[in-house]
Every structure is written in C-alpha cells, then in structure tokens.
PDB file of C-alpha atoms in Angstrom:
ATOM      1  CA  MET E  65      -0.017   0.005  -0.027  1.00 67.00           C
ATOM      2  CA  THR E  66       1.340   3.394  -0.925  1.00 78.00           C
ATOM      3  CA  VAL E  67       1.317   6.349   1.470  1.00 86.00           C
ATOM      4  CA  PRO E  68      -1.128   9.084   0.403  1.00 90.00           C
ATOM      5  CA  ASP E  69       0.505  12.277  -0.908  1.00 95.00           C
ATOM      6  CA  PRO E  70       0.063  14.869   1.889  1.00 96.00           C
ATOM      7  CA  ARG E  71      -0.359  17.628  -0.769  1.00 98.00           C
ATOM      8  CA  VAL E  72      -3.755  16.158  -1.450  1.00 98.00           C
ATOM      9  CA  ARG E  73      -5.395  17.854   1.456  1.00 98.00           C
ATOM     10  CA  LEU E  74      -9.141  17.407   0.781  1.00 98.00           C
ATOM     11  CA  VAL E  75     -10.854  14.783  -1.369  1.00 98.00           C
ATOM     12  CA  ASP E  76     -14.486  13.987  -0.711  1.00 98.00           C
ATOM     13  CA  LEU E  77     -17.938  13.233  -2.041  1.00 98.00           C
ATOM     14  CA  ARG E  78     -20.852  14.878  -0.225  1.00 97.00           C
ATOM     15  CA  ASP E  79     -24.607  14.973  -0.167  1.00 97.00           C
ATOM     16  CA  THR E  80     -24.559  18.419   1.481  1.00 97.00           C
ATOM     17  CA  ALA E  81     -23.785  21.845   0.134  1.00 97.00           C
ATOM     18  CA  LEU E  82     -20.173  22.501  -0.935  1.00 98.00           C
ATOM     19  CA  THR E  83     -18.244  25.701  -0.091  1.00 97.00           C
ATOM     20  CA  VAL E  84     -15.461  27.409  -1.924  1.00 98.00           C
ATOM     21  CA  GLU E  85     -14.096  28.572   1.441  1.00 98.00           C
ATOM     22  CA  GLU E  86     -13.422  25.036   2.588  1.00 98.00           C
ATOM     23  CA  ALA E  87     -11.429  24.167  -0.514  1.00 98.00           C
ATOM     24  CA  LEU E  88      -9.446  27.436  -0.379  1.00 98.00           C
ATOM     25  CA  ALA E  89      -8.641  26.878   3.272  1.00 98.00           C
ATOM     26  CA  ALA E  90      -7.476  23.362   2.512  1.00 98.00           C
ATOM     27  CA  VAL E  91      -4.891  24.584  -0.065  1.00 98.00           C
ATOM     28  CA  SER E  92      -3.839  27.670   1.791  1.00 98.00           C
ATOM     29  CA  ASP E  93      -0.098  27.578   2.455  1.00 97.00           C
ATOM     30  CA  PRO E  94       2.682  30.162   3.052  1.00 97.00           C
ATOM     31  CA  ALA E  95       4.669  28.589   0.200  1.00 95.00           C
ATOM     32  CA  ALA E  96       1.866  29.211  -2.276  1.00 97.00           C
ATOM     33  CA  GLY E  97       1.835  32.422  -4.342  1.00 97.00           C
ATOM     34  CA  GLY E  98      -1.016  31.374  -6.537  1.00 97.00           C
ATOM     35  CA  VAL E  99      -4.305  29.465  -6.119  1.00 98.00           C
ATOM     36  CA  ALA E 100      -6.464  28.215  -9.045  1.00 98.00           C
ATOM     37  CA  LEU E 101     -10.063  27.516  -8.368  1.00 98.00           C
ATOM     38  CA  PHE E 102     -12.761  25.755 -10.449  1.00 98.00           C
ATOM     39  CA  VAL E 103     -16.356  25.835  -9.315  1.00 98.00           C
ATOM     40  CA  GLY E 104     -18.935  23.862 -11.303  1.00 98.00           C
ATOM     41  CA  THR E 105     -22.587  24.791 -10.818  1.00 97.00           C
ATOM     42  CA  VAL E 106     -25.914  23.525 -12.053  1.00 96.00           C
ATOM     43  CA  ARG E 107     -26.908  25.527 -15.139  1.00 95.00           C
ATOM     44  CA  GLN E 108     -30.461  26.316 -16.121  1.00 95.00           C
ATOM     45  CA  GLN E 109     -30.140  25.075 -19.705  1.00 94.00           C
ATOM     46  CA  ASP E 110     -28.373  22.234 -21.536  1.00 92.00           C
ATOM     47  CA  HIS E 111     -28.818  21.031 -25.181  1.00 86.00           C
ATOM     48  CA  ALA E 112     -31.210  24.038 -25.669  1.00 91.00           C
ATOM     49  CA  LYS E 113     -33.531  22.616 -23.118  1.00 94.00           C
ATOM     50  CA  ALA E 114     -34.542  24.014 -19.682  1.00 95.00           C
ATOM     51  CA  VAL E 115     -33.009  21.997 -16.808  1.00 95.00           C
ATOM     52  CA  GLU E 116     -35.207  21.229 -13.833  1.00 95.00           C
ATOM     53  CA  LEU E 117     -32.652  19.501 -11.590  1.00 94.00           C
ATOM     54  CA  LEU E 118     -29.657  17.149 -11.518  1.00 96.00           C
ATOM     55  CA  ASP E 119     -29.244  14.060  -9.442  1.00 97.00           C
ATOM     56  CA  TYR E 120     -25.677  12.798  -9.058  1.00 97.00           C
ATOM     57  CA  SER E 121     -24.864   9.183  -7.969  1.00 97.00           C
ATOM     58  CA  ALA E 122     -21.474   7.618  -7.448  1.00 97.00           C
ATOM     59  CA  HIS E 123     -20.059   4.158  -7.508  1.00 96.00           C
ATOM     60  CA  PRO E 124     -18.661   3.018  -4.127  1.00 97.00           C
ATOM     61  CA  SER E 125     -15.166   3.229  -5.626  1.00 97.00           C
ATOM     62  CA  ALA E 126     -15.576   6.881  -6.578  1.00 98.00           C
ATOM     63  CA  ILE E 127     -13.885   8.355  -3.539  1.00 98.00           C
ATOM     64  CA  ASP E 128     -10.790   6.093  -4.060  1.00 97.00           C
ATOM     65  CA  THR E 129     -10.682   6.961  -7.732  1.00 98.00           C
ATOM     66  CA  LEU E 130     -11.060  10.665  -6.950  1.00 98.00           C
ATOM     67  CA  ARG E 131      -7.966  10.393  -4.626  1.00 98.00           C
ATOM     68  CA  GLU E 132      -6.048   8.463  -7.337  1.00 97.00           C
ATOM     69  CA  VAL E 133      -6.851  11.146  -9.899  1.00 98.00           C
ATOM     70  CA  ALA E 134      -5.804  13.891  -7.499  1.00 98.00           C
ATOM     71  CA  GLU E 135      -2.487  12.239  -6.854  1.00 98.00           C
ATOM     72  CA  SER E 136      -1.915  11.532 -10.574  1.00 97.00           C
ATOM     73  CA  VAL E 137      -2.245  15.137 -11.646  1.00 98.00           C
ATOM     74  CA  LEU E 138       0.230  16.471  -9.085  1.00 98.00           C
ATOM     75  CA  THR E 139       3.501  17.861 -10.327  1.00 97.00           C
ATOM     76  CA  ASP E 140       6.587  18.886  -8.379  1.00 97.00           C
ATOM     77  CA  GLU E 141       5.484  22.528  -8.495  1.00 97.00           C
ATOM     78  CA  ILE E 142       2.189  21.913  -6.656  1.00 98.00           C
ATOM     79  CA  THR E 143       1.826  22.890  -3.006  1.00 98.00           C
ATOM     80  CA  ALA E 144      -1.677  21.527  -2.311  1.00 98.00           C
ATOM     81  CA  LEU E 145      -4.868  20.207  -3.956  1.00 98.00           C
ATOM     82  CA  ALA E 146      -8.510  19.918  -2.859  1.00 98.00           C
ATOM     83  CA  ALA E 147     -11.374  18.288  -4.827  1.00 98.00           C
ATOM     84  CA  VAL E 148     -14.925  17.856  -3.541  1.00 98.00           C
ATOM     85  CA  HIS E 149     -17.933  16.604  -5.544  1.00 98.00           C
ATOM     86  CA  ARG E 150     -21.585  16.685  -4.653  1.00 98.00           C
ATOM     87  CA  VAL E 151     -23.874  13.665  -4.901  1.00 98.00           C
ATOM     88  CA  GLY E 152     -27.662  13.661  -4.597  1.00 98.00           C
ATOM     89  CA  ARG E 153     -30.282  16.044  -5.879  1.00 98.00           C
ATOM     90  CA  LEU E 154     -29.136  19.547  -6.873  1.00 97.00           C
ATOM     91  CA  ALA E 155     -31.103  22.550  -7.988  1.00 96.00           C
ATOM     92  CA  ILE E 156     -30.220  25.247 -10.512  1.00 96.00           C
ATOM     93  CA  GLY E 157     -27.328  27.308  -9.084  1.00 96.00           C
ATOM     94  CA  ASP E 158     -26.128  24.701  -6.627  1.00 98.00           C
ATOM     95  CA  THR E 159     -22.403  23.984  -6.539  1.00 98.00           C
ATOM     96  CA  ALA E 160     -21.719  20.486  -7.967  1.00 98.00           C
ATOM     97  CA  VAL E 161     -17.887  20.402  -7.777  1.00 98.00           C
ATOM     98  CA  VAL E 162     -15.023  22.483  -6.364  1.00 98.00           C
ATOM     99  CA  VAL E 163     -11.381  22.053  -7.240  1.00 98.00           C
ATOM    100  CA  ALA E 164      -8.609  24.222  -5.758  1.00 98.00           C
ATOM    101  CA  VAL E 165      -4.917  23.978  -6.382  1.00 98.00           C
ATOM    102  CA  SER E 166      -2.104  26.039  -4.866  1.00 98.00           C
ATOM    103  CA  ALA E 167       1.484  26.440  -6.053  1.00 98.00           C
ATOM    104  CA  PRO E 168       4.370  28.977  -5.678  1.00 98.00           C
ATOM    105  CA  HIS E 169       3.406  30.365  -9.142  1.00 96.00           C
ATOM    106  CA  ARG E 170       0.038  30.670 -10.898  1.00 96.00           C
ATOM    107  CA  GLY E 171       0.905  28.798 -14.081  1.00 97.00           C
ATOM    108  CA  ALA E 172       1.379  25.452 -12.372  1.00 98.00           C
ATOM    109  CA  ALA E 173      -1.758  25.935 -10.262  1.00 98.00           C
ATOM    110  CA  LEU E 174      -3.893  26.839 -13.313  1.00 98.00           C
ATOM    111  CA  THR E 175      -2.528  23.899 -15.368  1.00 98.00           C
ATOM    112  CA  VAL E 176      -3.141  21.268 -12.644  1.00 98.00           C
ATOM    113  CA  CYS E 177      -6.509  22.704 -11.718  1.00 98.00           C
ATOM    114  CA  LYS E 178      -7.659  22.221 -15.364  1.00 98.00           C
ATOM    115  CA  GLU E 179      -6.168  18.770 -15.536  1.00 98.00           C
ATOM    116  CA  MET E 180      -7.831  17.785 -12.256  1.00 98.00           C
ATOM    117  CA  ILE E 181     -11.388  18.786 -13.322  1.00 98.00           C
ATOM    118  CA  ASP E 182     -10.929  17.276 -16.778  1.00 98.00           C
ATOM    119  CA  THR E 183      -9.559  13.995 -15.489  1.00 98.00           C
ATOM    120  CA  LEU E 184     -12.128  13.835 -12.718  1.00 97.00           C
ATOM    121  CA  LYS E 185     -14.948  14.084 -15.216  1.00 96.00           C
ATOM    122  CA  ALA E 186     -13.388  11.458 -17.451  1.00 96.00           C
ATOM    123  CA  ARG E 187     -12.371   8.869 -14.876  1.00 97.00           C
ATOM    124  CA  VAL E 188     -14.297   9.149 -11.577  1.00 97.00           C
ATOM    125  CA  PRO E 189     -17.419   6.997 -11.619  1.00 97.00           C
ATOM    126  CA  ILE E 190     -19.962   9.704 -10.895  1.00 97.00           C
ATOM    127  CA  TRP E 191     -23.106   9.828 -12.984  1.00 96.00           C
ATOM    128  CA  LYS E 192     -25.407  12.739 -13.640  1.00 95.00           C
ATOM    129  CA  HIS E 193     -29.094  12.240 -14.108  1.00 96.00           C
ATOM    130  CA  GLN E 194     -30.342  15.376 -15.744  1.00 95.00           C
ATOM    131  CA  VAL E 195     -34.080  16.085 -15.638  1.00 94.00           C
ATOM    132  CA  PHE E 196     -35.508  18.692 -17.995  1.00 95.00           C
ATOM    133  CA  ARG E 197     -38.543  20.861 -17.415  1.00 95.00           C
ATOM    134  CA  ASP E 198     -40.377  19.231 -20.440  1.00 95.00           C
ATOM    135  CA  GLY E 199     -40.313  15.980 -18.509  1.00 93.00           C
ATOM    136  CA  SER E 200     -37.549  14.342 -20.517  1.00 95.00           C
ATOM    137  CA  ASP E 201     -34.255  13.254 -18.959  1.00 93.00           C
ATOM    138  CA  GLU E 202     -30.832  11.914 -19.736  1.00 93.00           C
ATOM    139  CA  TRP E 203     -27.970  10.155 -18.004  1.00 93.00           C
ATOM    140  CA  VAL E 204     -24.445  11.552 -18.450  1.00 86.00           C
ATOM    141  CA  GLY E 205     -21.318   9.605 -17.653  1.00 73.00           C
ATOM    142  CA  LEU E 206     -22.727   6.127 -17.913  1.00 66.00           C
TER     143      LEU E 206
END
C-alpha cells in the first residue's frame, strides 16, 4: 500500500452543500503564491432545453478513484490540492464540484486545476441524471 500524498489535502464526495471557502482553506499555504479555483454549478439550460434538476450518484469506488486522480495530476510545482464533488439532488445554481490547487506560481496551479477537473470528469465513476422541465431526462457519464 502506498502512502497518500500529503499535498492532497481534501478529497470528498458529499450529499450536503459545498463551499469554496473550505477548498481554499485546504490549499492555503505560506509557500503558495497562486491558487487556481474551479467551481462547477448547475446551469439552467443544456442542449437548448430548460433543466429542472440534476441528481448525481457515485459508485462506491468513486472516492478512491477521486484520490487516485488527485495524486496522478500532481506535479513537483504543486503545494496543495483539494477536490470535492456533490452527490444527490441539486437545484439550479447549486455547486456540484469544487477544485482548488495552490503552487508557488500561478501557471502550475492553473494547469493542474484544469487537468484535475478534466480527469475527474473522465475517470471518476460519478453519474449525472439530468431532468428537463419538459419531462424528458438523460444520464451523463454512464
């Protein structure tokens, strides 16, 4: 078993509201001169259709995969990383995911933040059930 990288300071799946402040606090460090932040929220429209709500579900392995992804995107320049994803029913405007990355310089933080959210969406087994106002729905990520 490998020892978790201490620079991954917060990795979680939650069925309660997410806060940007928690992620920023997790990556705060006197060695960091830059923090990159991504906040994903539930939008009111997708595919030219009005969205009613989203319902996220996750495979039991999702938290472990989320940590693996977080550790895999780290580079030597990164000070700290935090990633939290919401599960359950979300309304328009709710925060679905927060990723924060700190580094001595902004470039590394920005690059790794983008890689983290892109890889999270591609690899972590979290599925989105999107319900539209017209009564139709779709699953994303299956």
